[in-house]
mmCIF file with all atom_site columns, C-alpha atoms in Angstrom:
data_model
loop_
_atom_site.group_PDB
_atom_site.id
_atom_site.type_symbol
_atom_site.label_atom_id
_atom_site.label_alt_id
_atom_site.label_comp_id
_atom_site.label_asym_id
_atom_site.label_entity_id
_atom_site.label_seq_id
_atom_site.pdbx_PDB_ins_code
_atom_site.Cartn_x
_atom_site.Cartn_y
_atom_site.Cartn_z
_atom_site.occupancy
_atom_site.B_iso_or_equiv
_atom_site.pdbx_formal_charge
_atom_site.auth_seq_id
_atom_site.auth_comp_id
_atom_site.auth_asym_id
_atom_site.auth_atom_id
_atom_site.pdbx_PDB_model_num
ATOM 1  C CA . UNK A 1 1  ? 13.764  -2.563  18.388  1.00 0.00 ? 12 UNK A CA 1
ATOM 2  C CA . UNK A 1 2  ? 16.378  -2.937  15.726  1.00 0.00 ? 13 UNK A CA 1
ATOM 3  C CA . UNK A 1 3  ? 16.437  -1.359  12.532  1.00 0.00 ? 14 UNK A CA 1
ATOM 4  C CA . UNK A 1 4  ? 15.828  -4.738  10.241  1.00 0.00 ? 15 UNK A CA 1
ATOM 5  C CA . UNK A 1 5  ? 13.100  -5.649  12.583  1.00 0.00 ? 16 UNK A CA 1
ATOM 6  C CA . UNK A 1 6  ? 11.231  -2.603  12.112  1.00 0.00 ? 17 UNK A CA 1
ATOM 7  C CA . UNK A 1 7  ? 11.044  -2.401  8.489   1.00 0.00 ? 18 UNK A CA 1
ATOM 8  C CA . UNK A 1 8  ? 9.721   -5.652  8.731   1.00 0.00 ? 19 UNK A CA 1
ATOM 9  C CA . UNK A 1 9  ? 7.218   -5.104  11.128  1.00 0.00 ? 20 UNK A CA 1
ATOM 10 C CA . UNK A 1 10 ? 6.197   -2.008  8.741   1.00 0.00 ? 21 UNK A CA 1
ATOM 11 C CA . UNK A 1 11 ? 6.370   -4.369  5.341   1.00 0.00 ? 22 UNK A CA 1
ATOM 12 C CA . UNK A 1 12 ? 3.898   -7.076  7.667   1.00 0.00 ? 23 UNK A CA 1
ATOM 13 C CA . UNK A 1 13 ? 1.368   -4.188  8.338   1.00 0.00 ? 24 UNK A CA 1
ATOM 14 C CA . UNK A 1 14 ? 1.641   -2.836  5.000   1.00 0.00 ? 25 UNK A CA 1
ATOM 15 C CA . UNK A 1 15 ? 1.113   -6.527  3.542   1.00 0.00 ? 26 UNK A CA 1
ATOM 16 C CA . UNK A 1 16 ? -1.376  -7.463  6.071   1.00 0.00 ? 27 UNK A CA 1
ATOM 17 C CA . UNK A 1 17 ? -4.047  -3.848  4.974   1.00 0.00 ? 28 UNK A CA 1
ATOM 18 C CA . UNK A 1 18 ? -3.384  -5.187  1.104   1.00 0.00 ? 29 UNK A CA 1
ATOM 19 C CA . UNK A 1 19 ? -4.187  -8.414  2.265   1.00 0.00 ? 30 UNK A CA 1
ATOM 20 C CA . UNK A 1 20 ? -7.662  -6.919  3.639   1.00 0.00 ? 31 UNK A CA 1
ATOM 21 C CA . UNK A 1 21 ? -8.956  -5.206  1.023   1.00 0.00 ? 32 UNK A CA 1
ATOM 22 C CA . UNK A 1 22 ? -8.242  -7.678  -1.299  1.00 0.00 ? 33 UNK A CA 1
ATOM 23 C CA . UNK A 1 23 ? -10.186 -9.971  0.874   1.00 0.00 ? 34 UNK A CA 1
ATOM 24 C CA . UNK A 1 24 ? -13.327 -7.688  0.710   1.00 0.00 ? 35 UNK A CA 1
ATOM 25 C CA . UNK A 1 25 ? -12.754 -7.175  -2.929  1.00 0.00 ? 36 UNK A CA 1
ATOM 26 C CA . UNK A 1 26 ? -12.401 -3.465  -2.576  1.00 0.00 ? 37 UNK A CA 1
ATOM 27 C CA . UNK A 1 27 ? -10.949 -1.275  -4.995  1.00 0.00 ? 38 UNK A CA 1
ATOM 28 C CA . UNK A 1 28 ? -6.886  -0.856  -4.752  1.00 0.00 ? 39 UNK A CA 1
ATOM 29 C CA . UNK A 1 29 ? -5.785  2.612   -4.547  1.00 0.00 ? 40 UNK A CA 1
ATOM 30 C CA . UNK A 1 30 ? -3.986  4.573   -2.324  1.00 0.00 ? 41 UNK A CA 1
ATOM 31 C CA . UNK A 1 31 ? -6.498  6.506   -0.660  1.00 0.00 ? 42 UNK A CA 1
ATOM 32 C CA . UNK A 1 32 ? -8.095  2.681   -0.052  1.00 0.00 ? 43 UNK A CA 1
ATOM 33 C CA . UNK A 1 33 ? -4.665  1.386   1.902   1.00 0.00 ? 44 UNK A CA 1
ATOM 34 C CA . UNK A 1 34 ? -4.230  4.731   3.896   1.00 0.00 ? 45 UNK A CA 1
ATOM 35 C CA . UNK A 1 35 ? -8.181  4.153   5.008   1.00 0.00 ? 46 UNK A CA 1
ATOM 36 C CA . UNK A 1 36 ? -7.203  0.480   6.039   1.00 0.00 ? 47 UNK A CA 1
ATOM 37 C CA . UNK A 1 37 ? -4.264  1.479   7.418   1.00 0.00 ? 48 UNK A CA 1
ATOM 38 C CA . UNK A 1 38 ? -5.708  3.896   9.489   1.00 0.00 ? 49 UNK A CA 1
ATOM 39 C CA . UNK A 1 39 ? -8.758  1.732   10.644  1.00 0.00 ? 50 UNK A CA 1
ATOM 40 C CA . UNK A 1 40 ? -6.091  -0.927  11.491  1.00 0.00 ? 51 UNK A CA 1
ATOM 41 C CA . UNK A 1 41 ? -4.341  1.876   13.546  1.00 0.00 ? 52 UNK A CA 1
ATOM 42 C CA . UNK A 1 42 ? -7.399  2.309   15.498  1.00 0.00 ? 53 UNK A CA 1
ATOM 43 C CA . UNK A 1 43 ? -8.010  -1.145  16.597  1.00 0.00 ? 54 UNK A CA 1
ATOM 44 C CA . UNK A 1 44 ? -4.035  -1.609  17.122  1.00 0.00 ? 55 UNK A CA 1
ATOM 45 C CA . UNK A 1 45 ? -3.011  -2.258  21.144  1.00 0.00 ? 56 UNK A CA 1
ATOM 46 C CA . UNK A 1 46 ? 0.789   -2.682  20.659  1.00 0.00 ? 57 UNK A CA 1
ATOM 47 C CA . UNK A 1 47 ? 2.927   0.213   20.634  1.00 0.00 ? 58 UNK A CA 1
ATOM 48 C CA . UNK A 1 48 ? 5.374   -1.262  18.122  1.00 0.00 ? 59 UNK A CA 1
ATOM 49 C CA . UNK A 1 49 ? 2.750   -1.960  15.620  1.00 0.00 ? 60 UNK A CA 1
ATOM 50 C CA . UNK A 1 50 ? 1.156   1.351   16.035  1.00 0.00 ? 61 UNK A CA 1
ATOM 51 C CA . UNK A 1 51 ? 4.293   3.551   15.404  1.00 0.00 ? 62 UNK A CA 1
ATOM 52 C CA . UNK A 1 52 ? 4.806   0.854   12.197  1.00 0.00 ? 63 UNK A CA 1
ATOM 53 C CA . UNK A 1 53 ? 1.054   1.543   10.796  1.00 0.00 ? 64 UNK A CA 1
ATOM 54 C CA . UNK A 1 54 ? 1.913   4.927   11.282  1.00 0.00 ? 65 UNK A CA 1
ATOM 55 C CA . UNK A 1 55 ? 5.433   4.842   9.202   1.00 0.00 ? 66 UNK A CA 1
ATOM 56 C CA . UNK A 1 56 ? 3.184   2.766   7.086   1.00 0.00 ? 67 UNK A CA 1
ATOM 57 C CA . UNK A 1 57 ? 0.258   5.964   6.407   1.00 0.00 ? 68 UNK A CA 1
ATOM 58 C CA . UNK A 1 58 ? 3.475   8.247   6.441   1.00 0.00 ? 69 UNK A CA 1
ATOM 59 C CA . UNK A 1 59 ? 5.480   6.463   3.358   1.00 0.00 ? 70 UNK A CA 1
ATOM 60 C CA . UNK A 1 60 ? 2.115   5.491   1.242   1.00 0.00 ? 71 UNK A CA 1
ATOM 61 C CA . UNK A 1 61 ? 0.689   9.430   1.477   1.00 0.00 ? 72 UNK A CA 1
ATOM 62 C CA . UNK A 1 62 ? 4.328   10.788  0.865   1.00 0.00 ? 73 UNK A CA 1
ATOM 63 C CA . UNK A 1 63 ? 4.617   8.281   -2.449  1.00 0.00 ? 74 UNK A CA 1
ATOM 64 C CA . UNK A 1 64 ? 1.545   9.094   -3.609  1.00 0.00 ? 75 UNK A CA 1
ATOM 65 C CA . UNK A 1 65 ? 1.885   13.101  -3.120  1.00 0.00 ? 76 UNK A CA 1
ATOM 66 C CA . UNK A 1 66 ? 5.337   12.276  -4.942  1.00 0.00 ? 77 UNK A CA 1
ATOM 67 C CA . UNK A 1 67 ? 3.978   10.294  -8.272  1.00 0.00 ? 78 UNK A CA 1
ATOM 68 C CA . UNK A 1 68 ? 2.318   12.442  -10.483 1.00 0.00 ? 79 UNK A CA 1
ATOM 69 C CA . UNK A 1 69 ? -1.253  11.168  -12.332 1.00 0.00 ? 80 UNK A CA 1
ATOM 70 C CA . UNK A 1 70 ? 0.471   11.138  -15.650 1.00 0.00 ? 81 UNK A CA 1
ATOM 71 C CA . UNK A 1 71 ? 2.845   8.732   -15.011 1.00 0.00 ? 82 UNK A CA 1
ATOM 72 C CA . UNK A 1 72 ? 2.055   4.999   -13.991 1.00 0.00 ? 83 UNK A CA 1
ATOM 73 C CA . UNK A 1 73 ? 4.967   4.501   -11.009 1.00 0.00 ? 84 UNK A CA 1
ATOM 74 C CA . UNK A 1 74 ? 4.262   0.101   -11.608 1.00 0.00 ? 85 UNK A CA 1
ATOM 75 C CA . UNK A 1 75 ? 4.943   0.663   -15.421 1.00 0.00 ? 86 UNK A CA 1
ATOM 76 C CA . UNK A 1 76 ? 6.756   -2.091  -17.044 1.00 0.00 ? 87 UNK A CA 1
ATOM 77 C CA . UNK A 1 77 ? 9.454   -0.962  -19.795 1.00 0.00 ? 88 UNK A CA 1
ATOM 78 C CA . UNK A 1 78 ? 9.313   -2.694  -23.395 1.00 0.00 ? 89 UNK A CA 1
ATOM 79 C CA . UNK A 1 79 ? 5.244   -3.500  -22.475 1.00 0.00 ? 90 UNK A CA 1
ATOM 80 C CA . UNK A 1 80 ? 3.119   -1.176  -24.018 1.00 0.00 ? 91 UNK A CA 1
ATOM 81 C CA . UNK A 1 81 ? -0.477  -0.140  -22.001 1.00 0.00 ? 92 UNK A CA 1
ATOM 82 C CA . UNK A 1 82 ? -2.836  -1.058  -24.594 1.00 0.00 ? 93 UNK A CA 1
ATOM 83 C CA . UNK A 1 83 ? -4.400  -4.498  -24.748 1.00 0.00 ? 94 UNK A CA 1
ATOM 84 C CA . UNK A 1 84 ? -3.432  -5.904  -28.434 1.00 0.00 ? 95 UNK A CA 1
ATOM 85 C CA . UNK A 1 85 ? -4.386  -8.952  -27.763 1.00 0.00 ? 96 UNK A CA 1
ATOM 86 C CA . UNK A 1 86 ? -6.991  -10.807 -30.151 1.00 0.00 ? 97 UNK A CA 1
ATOM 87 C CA . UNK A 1 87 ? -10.284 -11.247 -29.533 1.00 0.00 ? 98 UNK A CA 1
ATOM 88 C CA . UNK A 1 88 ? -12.015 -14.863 -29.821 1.00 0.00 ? 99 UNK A CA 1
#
């Protein structure tokens, strides 16, 4: 399988577990997409798409061990965190 194709394939699973738990209106988190990612592992047949779902687990737990609590990694510069909007 080529290179491009791959990542691809690993972006579709990754997209696909998001997908799902937005679907059952769980809670996003990481531990949440590993969990889906995992159960989608376990009902996977291909080998392609289970060695992507795996890639998949691998790069979401390595981010996560790698961002620290403190700091939000989707932070948007110039926006600040609190809500200042007004209240009707």
């Amino acid at each position: 399988m080529r290179k491009k194709a791959y990542e691809d394939l690993v972006d579709t699973v990754l997209k696909d577990a998001v997908m799902a738990l937005l679907e059952s209106e769980s809670r996003l988190s990481f531990p949440a997409l590993v969990q889906q990612l995992r159960q989608q592992l376990q009902e996977a047949g291909a080998d392609e798409r289970r060695n992507a779902l795996q890639a998949a687990i691998c790069a979401v737990s390595h981010y996560q061990n790698n961002t620290t609590r403190r700091t939000n990694p989707f932070s948007l510069s110039g926006i600040s965190s609190q809500n200042n909007l007004p209240r009707h």
